Short mmCIF file of C-alpha atoms in Angstrom, two decimals:
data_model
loop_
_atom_site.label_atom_id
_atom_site.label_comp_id
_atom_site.label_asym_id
_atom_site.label_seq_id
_atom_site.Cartn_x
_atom_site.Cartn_y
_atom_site.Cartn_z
CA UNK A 1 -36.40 -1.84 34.50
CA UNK A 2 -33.63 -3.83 36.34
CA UNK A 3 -33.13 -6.07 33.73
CA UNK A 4 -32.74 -2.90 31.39
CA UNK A 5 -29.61 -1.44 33.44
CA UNK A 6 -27.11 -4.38 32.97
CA UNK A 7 -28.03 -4.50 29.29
CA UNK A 8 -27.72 -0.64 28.78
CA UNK A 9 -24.47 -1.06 30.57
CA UNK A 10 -22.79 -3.73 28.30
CA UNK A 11 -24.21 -2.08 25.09
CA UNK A 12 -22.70 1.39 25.89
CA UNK A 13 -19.23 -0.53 26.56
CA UNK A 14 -19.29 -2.40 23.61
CA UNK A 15 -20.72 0.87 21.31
CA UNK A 16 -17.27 2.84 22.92
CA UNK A 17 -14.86 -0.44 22.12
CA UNK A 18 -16.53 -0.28 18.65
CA UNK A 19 -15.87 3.30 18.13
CA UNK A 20 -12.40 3.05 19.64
CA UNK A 21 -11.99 0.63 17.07
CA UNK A 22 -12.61 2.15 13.80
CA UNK A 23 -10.00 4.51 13.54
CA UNK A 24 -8.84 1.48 10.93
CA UNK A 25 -5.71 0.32 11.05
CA UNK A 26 -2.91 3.12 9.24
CA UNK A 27 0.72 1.91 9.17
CA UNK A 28 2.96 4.16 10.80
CA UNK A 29 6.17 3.10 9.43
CA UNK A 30 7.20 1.59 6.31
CA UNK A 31 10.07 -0.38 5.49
CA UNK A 32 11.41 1.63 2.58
CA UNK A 33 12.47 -0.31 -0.26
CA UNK A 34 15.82 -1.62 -1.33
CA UNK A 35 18.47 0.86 -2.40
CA UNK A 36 16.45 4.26 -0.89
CA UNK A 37 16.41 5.96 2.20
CA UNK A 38 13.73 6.47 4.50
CA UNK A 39 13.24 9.71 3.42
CA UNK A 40 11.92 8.70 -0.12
CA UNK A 41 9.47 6.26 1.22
CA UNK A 42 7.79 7.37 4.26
CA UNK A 43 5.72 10.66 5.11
CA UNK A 44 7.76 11.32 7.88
CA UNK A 45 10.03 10.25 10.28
CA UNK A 46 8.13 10.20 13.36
CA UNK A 47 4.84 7.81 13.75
CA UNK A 48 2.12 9.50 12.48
CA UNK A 49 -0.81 9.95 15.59
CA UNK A 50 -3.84 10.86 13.73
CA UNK A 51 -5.07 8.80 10.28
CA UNK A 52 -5.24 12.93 9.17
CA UNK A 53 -1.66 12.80 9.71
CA UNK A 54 -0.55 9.52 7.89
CA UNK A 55 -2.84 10.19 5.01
CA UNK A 56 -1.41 13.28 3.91
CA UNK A 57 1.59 12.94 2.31
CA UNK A 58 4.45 15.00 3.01
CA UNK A 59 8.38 15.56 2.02
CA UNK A 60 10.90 15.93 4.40
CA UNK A 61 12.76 19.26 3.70
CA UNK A 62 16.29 20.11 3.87
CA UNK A 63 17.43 24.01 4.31
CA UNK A 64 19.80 23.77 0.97
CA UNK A 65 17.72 21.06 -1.14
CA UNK A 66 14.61 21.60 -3.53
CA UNK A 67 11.26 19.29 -2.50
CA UNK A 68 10.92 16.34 -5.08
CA UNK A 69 7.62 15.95 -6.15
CA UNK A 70 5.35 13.26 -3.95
CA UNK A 71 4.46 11.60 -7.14
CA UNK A 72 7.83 10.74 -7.49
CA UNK A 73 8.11 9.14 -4.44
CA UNK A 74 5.20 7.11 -4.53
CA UNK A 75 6.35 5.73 -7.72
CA UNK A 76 9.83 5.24 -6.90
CA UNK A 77 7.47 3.08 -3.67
CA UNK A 78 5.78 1.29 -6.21
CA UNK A 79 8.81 0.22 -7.87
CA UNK A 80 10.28 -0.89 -4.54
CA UNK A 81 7.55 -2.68 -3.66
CA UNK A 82 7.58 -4.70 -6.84
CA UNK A 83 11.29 -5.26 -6.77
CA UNK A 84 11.32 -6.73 -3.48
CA UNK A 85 8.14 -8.65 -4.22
CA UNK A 86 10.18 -9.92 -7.00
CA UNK A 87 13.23 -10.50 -5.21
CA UNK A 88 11.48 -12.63 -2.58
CA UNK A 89 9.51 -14.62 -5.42
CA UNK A 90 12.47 -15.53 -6.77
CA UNK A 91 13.95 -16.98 -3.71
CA UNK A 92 10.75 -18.81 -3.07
CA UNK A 93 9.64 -16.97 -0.22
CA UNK A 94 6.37 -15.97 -0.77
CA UNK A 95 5.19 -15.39 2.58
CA UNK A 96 7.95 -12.75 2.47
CA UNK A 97 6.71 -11.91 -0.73
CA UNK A 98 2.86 -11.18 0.25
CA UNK A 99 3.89 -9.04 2.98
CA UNK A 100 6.56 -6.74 0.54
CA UNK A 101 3.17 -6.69 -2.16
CA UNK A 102 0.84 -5.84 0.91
CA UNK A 103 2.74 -2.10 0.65
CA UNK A 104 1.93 -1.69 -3.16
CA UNK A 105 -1.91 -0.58 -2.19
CA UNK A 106 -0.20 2.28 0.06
CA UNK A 107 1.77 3.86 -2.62
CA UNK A 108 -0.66 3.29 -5.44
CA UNK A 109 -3.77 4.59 -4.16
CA UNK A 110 -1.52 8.13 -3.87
CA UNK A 111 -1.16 7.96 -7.12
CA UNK A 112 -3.86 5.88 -9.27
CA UNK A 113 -5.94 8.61 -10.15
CA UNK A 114 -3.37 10.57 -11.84
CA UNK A 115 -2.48 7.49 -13.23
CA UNK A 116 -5.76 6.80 -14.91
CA UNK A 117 -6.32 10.76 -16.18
CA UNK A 118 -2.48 9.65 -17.81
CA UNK A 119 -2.88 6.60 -19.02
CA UNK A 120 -6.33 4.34 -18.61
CA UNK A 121 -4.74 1.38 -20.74
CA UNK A 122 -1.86 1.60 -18.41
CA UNK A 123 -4.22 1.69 -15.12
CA UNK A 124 -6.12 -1.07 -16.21
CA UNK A 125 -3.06 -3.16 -16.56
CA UNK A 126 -1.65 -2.08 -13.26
CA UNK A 127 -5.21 -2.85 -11.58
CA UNK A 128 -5.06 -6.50 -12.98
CA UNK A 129 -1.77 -7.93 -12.66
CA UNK A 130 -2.41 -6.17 -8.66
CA UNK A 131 -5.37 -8.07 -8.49
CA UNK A 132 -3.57 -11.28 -10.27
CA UNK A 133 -0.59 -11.36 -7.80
CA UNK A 134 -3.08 -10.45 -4.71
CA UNK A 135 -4.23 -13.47 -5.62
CA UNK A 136 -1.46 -15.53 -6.61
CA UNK A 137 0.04 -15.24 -3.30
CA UNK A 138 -2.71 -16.23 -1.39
CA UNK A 139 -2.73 -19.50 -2.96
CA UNK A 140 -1.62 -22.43 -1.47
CA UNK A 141 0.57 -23.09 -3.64
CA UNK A 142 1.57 -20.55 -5.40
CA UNK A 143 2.89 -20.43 -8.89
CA UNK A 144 6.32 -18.65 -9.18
CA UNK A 145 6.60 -18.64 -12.58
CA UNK A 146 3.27 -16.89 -13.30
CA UNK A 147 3.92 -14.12 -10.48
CA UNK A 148 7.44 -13.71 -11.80
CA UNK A 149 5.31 -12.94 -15.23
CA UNK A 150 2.70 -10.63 -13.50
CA UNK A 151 5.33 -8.69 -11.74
CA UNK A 152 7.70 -7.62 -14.83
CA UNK A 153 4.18 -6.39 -16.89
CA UNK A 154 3.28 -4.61 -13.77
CA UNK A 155 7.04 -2.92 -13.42
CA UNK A 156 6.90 -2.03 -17.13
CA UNK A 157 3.29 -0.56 -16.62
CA UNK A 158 4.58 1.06 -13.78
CA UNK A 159 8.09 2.65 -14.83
CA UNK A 160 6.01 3.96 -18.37
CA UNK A 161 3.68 5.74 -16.23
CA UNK A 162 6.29 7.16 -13.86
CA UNK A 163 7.75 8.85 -16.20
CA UNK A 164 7.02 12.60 -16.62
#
């Protein structure tokens, strides 16, 4: 029985740093894209406290102005995302470029579904060239001219299915 104690001890610690752990890991700010305001990009303008919180997505409201749809936002996100993917392809910066392409999952999952109800050709596309330039930027050496190629099909997919 004394040799139980100690070991009860350190497995109850290590159960509550487990548990403590898995909330996951939510962003709770996002560099909005290039040429749009934070108020386009990012539920809100305080850190979120609760996943609950970050996951829902909300739009900030003004007294005089109408609410644009959260579709809309996420793809305007998406198209963000790839531009400055793009942008930092371009300049050969690709560590720069993984981290701007680690933000396309956030705005996509808001609106894949819809997206693959819309269009499933579309979704497929969108899912590949994703997975393709996941992939293409993890490489050691990574080819610019193919991601440059992945990243226009996946802002045409993306702008054709953004539109209403």
């Amino acid at each position: 029985m004394n040799r139980f104690n100690p070991i009860l001890i350190v497995s109850l610690i290590s159960l509550m740093a487990l548990v403590g752990c898995s909330k996951g890991e939510e962003p709770t700010a996002q560099t909005p894209p290039a040429g749009s305001s934070v108020s386009e990009t990012s539920p809100s303008s305080t850190p979120a406290t609760s996943p609950e919180t970050s996951a829902s997505p909300t739009a900030t409201t003004k007294a005089d102005t109408a609410v644009s749809p959260t579709a809309n936002t996420d793809f305007k996100g998406l198209e963000g995302v790839v531009t400055n993917t793009k942008a930092a392809v371009e300049a050969g910066n690709f560590a720069k470029a993984k981290g701007e392409f680690d933000k396309f999952e956030d705005f996509w999952s808001k609106v894949e579904d819809g997206v693959k109800v819309k269009s499933p050709n579309a979704y497929k596309e969108i899912e590949d060239k994703s997975d393709e330039l996941k992939a293409g930027l993890k490489a050691s050496a990574p080819n610019k001219q193919k991601l440059l190629t992945a990243l226009a099909s996946l802002n045409k997919n993306v702008t054709s299915v953004a539109k209403p």
